[in-house]
Amino acid sequence: MRLSRYFICTCREVPREAESVSHQMMLKAGLIKKFSAGIYSYLPLGYRVLDKIIAIIKEEMDRIGAQQLLLPFVQPAELWKKSGRWADYGDELLRFQDRKGGEYVLSPTHEELITRLVGDGIDSYRKLPLILYQIQIKFRDELRPRGGIVRAREFLMKDAYSFCQDFSGLQDIYQQMKRTYEQIFTRCRLNYKLVEAESGPIGGRVSHEFIVPSDSGEDSIVECKNCGYTAKLEKTSYLPIYQRDEEKLQELKEISTPGVKTIEELSQFLGVSPSRMLKTLLYQTDRGLIAVVVRGDHQINETKLRELMDTQQLTLAGDELIKVKTGVEIGFAGPVKMESCPLIVDEAVVKGKNFITGSNRKDKHLINVNPARDFHPSLVDNIRLVQKGDKCPQCANILNLTRGMELGHLFQLGTKYSKPLQATFLGREGRKREFVMGCYGIGVSRLPAAIIEQNHDEEGIIWPVEVAPFQVIIISMGPETLEISRRIYLDLQKQGLEVLWDDRELRAGVKFKDADLMGIPLKVILGNTYLTERKVEIKERRRGQIKKVTSDKIYPVLMELLKNA
RNA sequence: CGGGGCGUAGCGCAGCCUGGUUUAGCGCACUUGCAUGGGGCGCAAGAGGUCACCGGUUCGAAUCCGGUCGCCCCGACCA
């Protein structure tokens, strides 16, 4: 491709909207263009990268016998109503009507459709296991898209679905898929972490995520430097160690705390650490109001709580609702004599003594509140988030908290969809059975951003060869080298290299800057050195090393460098 | 959904507070020519705008007022 004709616009100034390095560079190098919040176009240069990534994914998926297909982007609402997700999915699911009033959704994911498809199409265990996948646009109406392409509303995803006879078959596919993902991310030169994302109490429902560490990522992950344990914050467990101190139970007393509502205020007001306090939060759930009690320095793990209570809805109750239902002023709720709703209590609470809590009366708090003596939990469980200083559940070492970007997700679905959608096959024994399913996603359009986050310098992107939009850029300086450049360009192209030729009538500096920004792995430079020595220079983007070679050696040297880059 | 900020040329911005010499300006990019040709060089001449939209106030609105829409950031969990 001749750069003079290429549809691209690199720019010096970064649009104000861009915060993260990858977002800035993608805009600067002209890979993407935004049209609306979370809605982007891929320009030719950006699309080439995407195309390379897609090729890698296809290759690796095909290797394990997965079959590619393409499902519709617009789905009828019917299937979603059947699976229950029409109601459960929430506002991220974009629903709309056609001219006849028929209800549809823009696909945020495809479990329903694929389950129906396979349910209709496969009758016998003889065809199992089956893995199908597609690479397609998804739409999720995110409340707040951010970070450019990282959290977009419209994005490209590879989603694969496996269908097995039984759970052990699923295990095998799951392991295979894990290895495939490792292969894909390694080929993209991504430094990733495989993170446990175990989904709680329902046995065997295993889940893993592939996360790249990045400050601009929006997932919190927890890791143990000692044994390598890693997990998403909401899914993490910790070693519950609470000191059993010898403290005596003190007498329960009410104190006056006018206008003191938050833990922070209370802590300042009394000069006591938040760990000596309890906070009581009221949540609205599917089955009404619940009161949740954790220590003042702890945070509630809503993901766990949701699973524990088996509820879809889990929102903090508003001031009004709390007053009406419990008669308590906001800021003064407490566990003692909280009779209007069930008390869900974190296990750290019942291990402690003499807490300070709300009194359920305005402007009053209680001191020396003791579990068991002063209040009686309906349920005690581990419902708080891991925080700094907590111990690893595997080796008791101190856990670390970092941030990361989720790129891939493996999930064992079991019969979650095959059951409600009645997707069955005949087993060997001649009986109807439900498919045991797994699903496996990769955020394809996130990969370029993640790769840039991990492969760049001040000048711009440094594409790994396998995903680079072009392998080589020819930079010709001045009219004297134009003709020879053209010949080299055509020759390299004929040999099968992906070559960009900067034939623009611009100063050398501009061309170098652009080439660096675009991150093309190898430059072939024709300038003074060619005019004086009849040699071209080949410069590596990543290491900056320069080789001078005669015309006939260009191709072999390039090939050699590409292999090792 | 709450809070904050912003909307002026493809991009980055100034002008707005205090309405009228502003024919709406600057830098980058773009076009033409000169010059130059190894790291965003220089000179000259150009082209490019319904000042987000709708309404109001006024003799007069990018500027003041009201509304709408869009975009960005933070929060959406500490009772």
XYZ file of C-alpha atoms (C1' of nucleotides) in Angstrom:
644
model
C 0.000 0.000 0.000
C 1.211 3.452 -0.854
C 0.911 5.721 2.107
C 0.132 8.673 -0.150
C -3.160 6.986 -0.991
C -3.898 5.356 2.314
C -6.991 6.396 4.193
C -5.366 7.434 7.378
C -4.870 10.511 9.409
C -2.195 10.540 12.015
C -2.304 13.574 14.194
C -0.054 15.315 16.635
C -2.623 16.497 19.062
C -4.520 13.895 20.966
C -8.245 14.381 21.238
C -9.139 15.504 24.710
C -11.373 12.530 25.380
C -8.501 10.047 25.453
C -7.066 9.148 28.824
C -5.260 5.854 28.594
C -2.111 5.360 26.538
C -3.733 2.838 24.250
C -6.720 5.043 23.588
C -4.509 8.030 22.808
C -2.280 6.071 20.483
C -5.145 4.434 18.681
C -6.584 7.846 17.917
C -3.226 9.416 17.125
C -2.174 6.662 14.779
C -5.546 6.742 13.089
C -6.728 3.239 13.947
C -10.175 4.147 15.148
C -12.648 6.987 15.069
C -15.452 7.574 17.494
C -18.963 8.305 16.320
C -20.875 8.190 19.555
C -20.301 7.202 23.157
C -18.838 3.706 23.016
C -19.393 3.401 19.272
C -16.350 3.326 17.025
C -15.268 2.815 13.450
C -12.139 0.897 12.648
C -10.146 2.698 9.983
C -8.127 0.636 7.495
C -4.977 0.536 9.600
C -6.917 -0.459 12.712
C -8.946 -2.997 10.864
C -5.821 -4.718 9.583
C -4.754 -5.271 13.170
C -8.158 -6.611 14.075
C -8.003 -8.862 11.059
C -4.651 -10.276 12.177
C -6.008 -10.980 15.620
C -9.069 -12.634 14.155
C -6.814 -14.816 12.005
C -4.926 -15.995 15.071
C -8.123 -16.777 16.901
C -9.531 -18.699 13.947
C -6.368 -20.706 13.549
C -6.301 -21.714 17.178
C -10.013 -22.445 17.351
C -9.880 -24.551 14.230
C -7.007 -26.482 15.723
C -9.324 -27.929 18.368
C -12.039 -28.668 15.857
C -14.285 -25.733 16.663
C -16.583 -24.767 13.808
C -17.168 -21.163 12.879
C -20.640 -19.895 12.092
C -22.491 -16.603 12.147
C -25.606 -15.999 14.208
C -27.944 -13.042 13.741
C -27.213 -9.765 15.452
C -30.898 -9.007 15.839
C -32.670 -11.628 17.895
C -36.363 -12.176 18.538
C -37.395 -11.509 22.116
C -39.156 -14.841 22.419
C -36.032 -16.835 23.234
C -34.987 -14.318 25.824
C -38.349 -14.532 27.505
C -38.031 -18.285 27.609
C -34.587 -18.239 29.177
C -35.744 -15.632 31.661
C -33.122 -13.133 30.629
C -35.635 -10.760 28.984
C -36.418 -9.769 32.537
C -33.080 -10.499 34.190
C -30.552 -8.965 31.837
C -31.384 -5.405 32.804
C -30.934 -2.196 30.900
C -27.825 -3.292 29.062
C -30.078 -5.321 26.820
C -31.262 -3.026 24.059
C -34.853 -3.952 23.250
C -36.840 -2.561 20.372
C -39.805 -3.199 18.127
C -40.092 -3.630 14.421
C -42.825 -1.994 12.340
C -45.285 -4.698 13.196
C -44.707 -4.324 16.893
C -42.604 -7.499 17.134
C -40.101 -7.380 19.963
C -36.389 -7.828 19.339
C -33.057 -7.342 21.027
C -29.625 -6.357 19.768
C -27.465 -9.317 20.745
C -25.355 -8.794 23.823
C -24.488 -12.503 23.714
C -25.827 -15.619 22.029
C -26.478 -18.430 24.486
C -30.201 -18.546 23.771
C -29.829 -18.635 20.034
C -27.102 -21.200 19.877
C -28.880 -23.432 22.362
C -31.983 -23.386 20.239
C -29.946 -23.940 17.094
C -28.123 -26.964 18.448
C -31.194 -28.252 20.229
C -32.991 -28.348 16.903
C -30.041 -29.622 14.945
C -28.458 -32.334 17.058
C -30.465 -35.393 18.029
C -27.794 -37.883 18.979
C -24.894 -38.213 21.344
C -22.913 -39.523 18.387
C -22.317 -35.971 17.182
C -20.997 -34.776 20.519
C -18.949 -33.053 21.703
C -19.571 -30.063 19.510
C -17.865 -26.676 19.631
C -19.277 -23.772 17.655
C -18.000 -20.231 17.559
C -18.483 -16.925 15.862
C -16.760 -13.589 15.655
C -19.388 -10.963 15.682
C -20.571 -7.566 16.821
C -22.196 -7.420 20.216
C -24.183 -4.578 21.660
C -24.441 -3.853 25.341
C -26.032 -0.597 26.312
C -23.468 0.265 28.945
C -24.522 2.893 31.395
C -21.204 4.549 31.012
C -18.791 3.500 28.287
C -15.200 4.485 29.011
C -11.596 4.062 28.041
C -12.260 4.236 24.311
C -12.495 0.825 22.778
C -11.961 -0.918 26.108
C -15.485 -0.489 27.356
C -17.509 0.190 24.276
C -21.208 -0.387 23.763
C -20.705 -1.931 20.363
C -17.768 -4.284 20.224
C -16.396 -7.326 18.500
C -16.405 -10.594 20.340
C -15.434 -14.146 19.708
C -17.936 -16.338 21.436
C -17.661 -20.106 21.461
C -20.127 -22.605 22.838
C -19.532 -26.223 23.645
C -22.095 -29.004 23.846
C -21.310 -32.220 25.660
C -23.127 -35.286 26.865
C -22.043 -34.933 30.416
C -19.987 -33.017 32.879
C -16.746 -34.887 32.359
C -16.943 -34.131 28.650
C -17.331 -30.481 29.540
C -14.252 -30.658 31.752
C -12.153 -31.884 28.824
C -13.360 -29.190 26.461
C -12.893 -26.594 29.155
C -9.249 -27.555 29.625
C -8.705 -27.586 25.882
C -10.206 -24.152 25.577
C -8.012 -22.854 28.348
C -4.918 -24.033 26.496
C -6.227 -22.520 23.265
C -6.700 -19.164 24.941
C -3.214 -19.311 26.378
C -1.933 -19.912 22.880
C -3.919 -17.023 21.416
C -2.819 -14.494 24.007
C 0.768 -15.630 23.870
C 0.814 -15.187 20.114
C -0.488 -11.660 20.618
C 2.478 -11.070 22.929
C 0.212 -10.394 25.840
C 1.383 -10.809 29.334
C -1.771 -12.211 30.877
C -2.971 -13.756 34.077
C -5.341 -16.638 34.332
C -7.658 -15.693 37.098
C -10.056 -17.761 39.111
C -13.570 -16.459 38.840
C -15.356 -19.158 40.717
C -19.026 -18.426 40.872
C -19.905 -19.333 44.360
C -22.084 -21.848 46.047
C -23.599 -23.710 43.119
C -21.216 -26.649 42.968
C -19.018 -27.215 39.954
C -19.862 -23.951 38.263
C -16.291 -23.079 37.439
C -15.187 -19.968 35.647
C -11.860 -18.450 34.650
C -10.888 -15.122 33.201
C -7.870 -14.030 31.217
C -6.802 -10.655 32.503
C -3.957 -8.388 31.495
C -2.580 -6.262 34.288
C -3.101 -2.621 33.412
C -3.769 0.503 35.371
C -6.361 1.529 32.849
C -8.200 -1.736 33.352
C -11.413 -1.639 35.275
C -11.356 -4.948 37.091
C -9.839 -5.344 40.500
C -7.849 -8.495 40.889
C -6.259 -10.086 43.865
C -3.057 -12.056 43.698
C -0.689 -13.855 45.974
C 2.949 -13.310 45.089
C 3.890 -16.369 47.065
C 1.767 -19.191 45.651
C 0.386 -17.543 42.511
C -3.248 -17.577 43.546
C -5.147 -14.980 41.487
C -8.828 -14.113 41.369
C -11.260 -11.327 40.620
C -11.897 -9.218 43.669
C -15.564 -10.164 43.944
C -14.741 -13.829 43.608
C -11.794 -13.935 45.929
C -11.803 -15.757 49.167
C -9.365 -15.124 51.966
C -8.150 -16.914 54.983
C -10.391 -15.815 57.799
C -8.095 -15.089 60.693
C -9.557 -13.087 63.511
C -7.805 -12.753 66.774
C -9.682 -14.090 69.736
C -8.793 -11.446 72.214
C -9.408 -11.727 75.901
C -11.560 -8.636 75.982
C -14.540 -8.878 78.322
C -18.070 -8.148 77.199
C -19.018 -4.665 78.312
C -22.386 -3.297 79.188
C -24.592 -2.123 76.341
C -25.086 1.652 76.378
C -26.725 4.276 74.239
C -24.803 7.442 73.444
C -25.806 10.684 71.810
C -24.352 11.319 68.336
C -26.289 14.204 66.845
C -26.012 14.365 63.061
C -23.270 11.742 62.916
C -24.252 9.403 60.139
C -21.309 7.890 58.305
C -18.708 5.535 59.656
C -16.078 8.134 58.885
C -17.924 10.826 60.826
C -18.539 8.455 63.695
C -14.914 7.420 63.744
C -13.841 11.055 63.998
C -16.534 11.968 66.472
C -15.589 9.206 68.895
C -11.921 8.834 67.999
C -12.395 5.124 67.448
C -11.183 2.988 64.559
C -13.829 1.861 62.016
C -12.886 -1.740 62.731
C -14.598 -1.338 66.106
C -17.839 -0.375 64.456
C -20.536 -2.187 62.585
C -22.384 -0.817 59.618
C -25.824 -1.936 58.761
C -26.955 -1.542 55.163
C -30.477 -2.133 53.976
C -30.885 -3.751 50.597
C -33.930 -4.223 48.482
C -34.049 -7.791 47.111
C -36.433 -10.010 45.179
C -37.945 -11.039 48.491
C -38.050 -7.707 50.213
C -35.759 -5.746 52.454
C -32.717 -7.265 54.149
C -30.297 -5.772 56.620
C -26.640 -6.573 56.054
C -24.077 -6.113 58.790
C -20.318 -5.868 58.262
C -17.506 -4.320 60.210
C -16.971 -0.595 59.698
C -13.676 -1.109 57.875
C -15.047 -3.819 55.601
C -16.870 -3.621 52.301
C -19.801 -5.739 51.281
C -19.238 -8.148 48.417
C -22.447 -7.650 46.517
C -21.688 -10.437 44.080
C -21.439 -12.947 46.888
C -24.412 -11.487 48.673
C -26.523 -11.754 45.560
C -25.645 -15.414 45.188
C -26.120 -16.113 48.871
C -29.574 -14.559 48.930
C -30.406 -16.027 45.519
C -31.744 -12.694 44.340
C -31.489 -10.796 41.073
C -32.306 -7.464 42.556
C -29.856 -6.102 45.067
C -29.971 -2.364 45.442
C -29.416 -0.185 48.408
C -32.740 0.929 49.765
C -33.429 4.640 49.522
C -34.068 6.968 52.465
C -37.812 6.929 51.990
C -38.149 3.173 51.825
C -36.026 2.661 54.908
C -38.089 5.095 56.917
C -41.358 3.579 55.855
C -40.358 -0.032 56.377
C -38.230 0.203 59.480
C -38.956 3.591 60.919
C -35.235 4.234 61.066
C -33.584 7.464 60.073
C -30.871 6.908 57.470
C -27.450 6.778 59.099
C -28.626 5.279 62.347
C -29.582 1.753 61.376
C -28.170 -0.991 63.570
C -28.597 -4.698 64.187
C -30.009 -4.477 67.701
C -33.782 -4.870 67.667
C -33.839 -4.744 63.908
C -37.003 -6.784 63.637
C -38.542 -5.632 60.396
C -36.225 -7.636 58.143
C -33.729 -10.519 58.145
C -30.217 -9.803 59.461
C -27.427 -11.036 57.234
C -24.155 -10.837 59.118
C -20.551 -11.163 57.993
C -18.514 -13.755 59.829
C -15.954 -11.195 60.948
C -18.708 -9.552 62.951
C -19.553 -12.576 65.037
C -15.873 -13.046 65.854
C -15.643 -9.580 67.408
C -16.789 -7.914 70.607
C -18.022 -4.601 71.966
C -18.906 -2.886 68.705
C -20.339 0.546 68.128
C -23.476 0.509 65.982
C -26.471 2.533 64.976
C -29.331 2.338 67.461
C -32.260 2.585 65.045
C -33.031 5.902 66.689
C -32.124 9.274 65.274
C -28.948 10.872 66.658
C -28.125 7.898 68.893
C -25.606 5.101 68.623
C -25.032 2.065 70.808
C -21.705 1.082 72.276
C -20.566 -2.332 73.474
C -22.872 -4.178 71.142
C -22.129 -7.892 71.124
C -23.294 -10.494 68.642
C -25.368 -13.296 70.130
C -25.956 -11.349 73.311
C -27.497 -8.227 71.770
C -28.677 -9.366 68.363
C -29.341 -12.605 66.548
C -28.310 -13.010 62.919
C -30.669 -14.764 60.518
C -27.631 -15.858 58.561
C -23.874 -15.647 59.052
C -21.507 -15.985 56.120
C -18.446 -14.530 54.515
C -19.904 -11.557 52.643
C -17.157 -8.976 52.613
C -14.609 -8.068 49.977
C -10.995 -8.944 50.373
C -8.937 -5.931 51.282
C -5.342 -4.923 51.794
C -3.665 -7.075 54.377
C -5.927 -10.099 54.018
C -4.313 -13.519 53.838
C -4.173 -15.864 50.876
C -6.664 -18.723 51.196
C -4.068 -21.144 49.840
C -0.851 -20.221 51.587
C -1.721 -17.541 54.166
C 0.627 -15.023 52.577
C -0.433 -11.391 52.290
C -2.643 -10.747 49.248
C -2.011 -7.979 46.705
C -4.656 -5.915 44.947
C -4.082 -4.710 41.381
C -6.045 -3.643 38.341
C -6.546 -5.445 35.088
C -8.433 -5.644 31.835
C -10.569 -8.676 31.134
C -9.853 -10.153 27.713
C -11.271 -13.633 27.865
C -13.746 -15.571 29.901
C -14.322 -19.299 30.233
C -17.529 -20.495 31.768
C -19.084 -23.847 32.549
C -22.780 -23.352 31.979
C -24.006 -26.865 32.582
C -27.700 -27.032 31.721
C -28.517 -23.453 32.569
C -29.781 -22.810 29.037
C -30.463 -26.281 27.687
C -32.977 -26.905 30.446
C -35.306 -23.899 30.049
C -34.979 -24.001 26.270
C -35.473 -27.771 26.231
C -32.415 -28.490 24.154
C -31.987 -32.239 24.307
C -30.403 -35.169 22.497
C -30.747 -38.917 22.714
C -28.068 -40.540 24.811
C -26.516 -43.931 24.265
C -29.061 -45.477 26.599
C -31.860 -44.156 24.428
C -33.097 -41.447 26.766
C -33.519 -37.730 26.263
C -30.800 -35.695 27.901
C -30.023 -32.035 28.188
C -26.820 -30.713 26.689
C -24.094 -29.862 29.158
C -22.782 -26.562 27.879
C -19.831 -24.255 28.225
C -19.254 -20.800 26.787
C -16.001 -19.052 26.050
C -15.567 -15.422 25.066
C -12.764 -13.198 23.874
C -13.155 -9.436 23.682
C -11.600 -9.221 20.244
C -11.809 -5.466 19.931
C -10.163 -5.078 23.322
C -7.062 -6.906 22.211
C -5.512 -4.090 20.150
C -5.833 -1.799 23.156
C -4.353 -4.389 25.493
C -1.505 -5.114 23.096
C -0.703 -1.412 22.814
C -0.780 -1.019 26.591
C 1.946 -3.628 26.777
C 3.867 -2.775 23.591
C 4.672 0.898 23.185
C 7.202 3.634 23.905
C 7.072 7.447 23.876
C 7.086 7.503 20.093
C 4.148 5.213 19.635
C 3.001 1.666 19.171
C 5.372 -1.278 18.800
C 3.270 -3.972 17.173
C 4.288 -7.564 17.655
C 4.960 -8.913 14.162
C 2.034 -11.271 14.172
C -0.561 -8.569 14.690
C 1.184 -5.651 12.944
C -0.965 -3.994 10.279
C 2.040 -4.072 7.957
C 5.293 -5.896 8.446
C 7.488 -3.405 6.649
C 7.407 0.283 5.829
C 9.596 1.673 3.086
C 10.674 5.221 3.684
C 12.035 7.003 0.677
C 13.619 10.387 1.108
C 13.822 12.769 -1.770
C 12.992 12.287 -5.436
C 16.285 10.519 -6.218
C 15.277 7.391 -4.346
C 11.668 7.296 -5.467
C 12.194 4.981 -8.409
C 14.347 2.463 -6.593
C 11.899 2.547 -3.678
C 9.097 1.726 -6.035
C 10.979 -1.277 -7.366
C 11.763 -2.576 -3.899
C 8.155 -2.019 -2.876
C 6.782 -4.015 -5.785
C 9.370 -6.720 -5.320
C 8.685 -7.212 -1.606
C 4.995 -7.216 -2.270
C 5.439 -9.892 -4.890
C 7.342 -11.971 -2.379
C 4.319 -11.855 -0.111
C 5.320 -9.291 2.462
C 2.827 -6.766 3.731
C 4.478 -3.518 2.795
C 3.550 0.071 3.321
C 5.473 2.510 1.148
C 5.767 6.058 2.403
C 5.917 7.787 -0.965
C 4.615 11.061 0.340
C 6.485 14.252 -0.486
C 7.279 15.047 3.081
C 10.323 15.662 5.188
C 12.127 12.651 6.505
C 11.365 13.543 10.090
C 7.638 13.400 9.519
C 7.916 9.995 7.915
C 10.001 8.556 10.724
C 7.622 9.899 13.324
C 4.604 8.472 11.565
C 6.244 5.096 11.056
C 7.125 4.925 14.733
C 3.669 6.033 15.789
C 2.034 3.406 13.599
C 4.380 0.849 15.057
C 5.413 -0.955 11.886
C 8.012 -3.540 12.988
C 10.594 -2.919 10.230
C 11.631 0.143 8.269
C 13.453 0.018 4.974
C 15.095 3.402 4.587
C 16.342 4.833 1.307
C 18.216 8.079 1.764
C 21.761 9.342 1.878
C 23.135 5.920 2.634
C 21.621 4.618 -0.541
C 22.885 7.517 -2.622
C 26.426 7.229 -1.313
C 26.845 3.526 -0.590
C 24.070 1.908 -2.645
C 22.817 0.287 0.499
C 19.446 0.481 2.178
C 19.063 0.591 5.922
C 16.765 -1.745 7.761
C 15.713 -0.555 11.170
C 13.857 -2.504 13.821
C 11.082 -0.644 15.596
C 11.380 -2.547 18.841
C 15.128 -2.571 19.361
C 16.127 0.325 17.139
C 18.946 -1.656 15.546
C 20.036 -0.764 12.036
C 21.446 -3.037 9.357
C 22.861 -1.777 6.059
C 22.275 -4.151 3.190
C 22.543 -4.213 -0.591
C 19.356 -4.429 -2.643
C 19.546 -8.148 -3.274
C 19.787 -8.910 0.448
C 16.720 -6.926 1.510
C 14.217 -9.753 1.384
C 16.251 -12.414 3.202
C 17.302 -9.958 5.904
C 13.725 -8.818 6.417
C 12.564 -12.404 6.702
C 15.250 -13.154 9.211
C 14.339 -10.148 11.329
C 10.623 -10.897 11.165
C 11.248 -14.378 12.419
C 13.120 -13.150 15.460
C 11.202 -9.989 16.184
C -29.136 7.457 37.831
C -26.373 11.537 41.048
C -22.279 15.157 40.868
C -18.756 18.027 37.986
C -16.942 19.780 33.251
C -17.438 20.724 28.081
C -19.791 21.672 22.980
C -16.510 27.614 18.193
C -13.019 24.374 10.922
C -10.613 17.361 10.609
C -7.709 17.900 15.602
C -6.050 21.158 19.802
C -7.709 25.825 21.569
C -8.748 31.577 22.301
C -12.961 34.934 22.176
C -18.136 34.675 26.184
C -17.434 37.264 32.416
C -18.308 43.221 30.578
C -23.524 41.957 23.744
C -21.574 46.220 18.821
C -13.927 47.227 14.761
C -14.270 40.217 14.661
C -15.743 40.359 7.982
C -15.276 34.918 14.339
C -9.449 34.347 15.509
C -4.826 31.232 16.575
C -1.706 26.537 16.236
C -1.559 21.735 13.773
C -3.340 19.236 9.559
C -5.091 20.436 4.263
C -4.320 23.088 -1.051
C -0.723 25.912 -4.344
C 4.170 27.722 -5.045
C 9.219 28.380 -3.310
C 12.798 26.242 -0.431
C 14.280 21.684 1.889
C 15.390 16.448 1.922
C 18.175 11.564 8.030
C 13.715 12.673 13.151
C 7.105 16.624 13.199
C 12.421 22.760 9.398
C 11.353 27.568 6.952
C 8.837 31.369 3.622
C 4.565 33.032 0.875
C -0.390 32.652 -0.850
C -5.069 30.005 -0.135
C -9.399 26.821 1.029
C -12.277 25.372 5.148
C -17.390 27.640 10.289
C -25.624 27.197 10.080
C -20.108 29.395 16.880
C -24.401 21.756 19.076
C -29.871 22.541 18.471
C -34.560 25.182 19.644
C -36.684 29.329 21.751
C -36.400 34.090 24.425
C -34.310 39.124 25.729
C -32.269 43.153 22.564
C -31.865 48.001 17.450
C -27.997 44.111 17.583
C -26.318 37.444 20.467
C -20.706 32.829 19.726
C -21.354 36.230 24.054
C -27.153 37.270 28.370
C -31.668 33.984 29.813
C -34.662 29.262 29.339
C -35.011 24.505 27.361
C -33.268 20.252 24.525
C -29.505 17.127 22.682
C -24.591 15.329 22.565
C -19.701 14.345 24.709
C -16.021 13.613 28.787
C -14.668 12.646 33.939
C -15.951 11.013 39.001
C -19.469 8.384 41.752
C -23.230 5.104 41.796
C -21.401 0.765 48.276
C -20.144 2.761 53.873
C -26.243 3.971 56.787
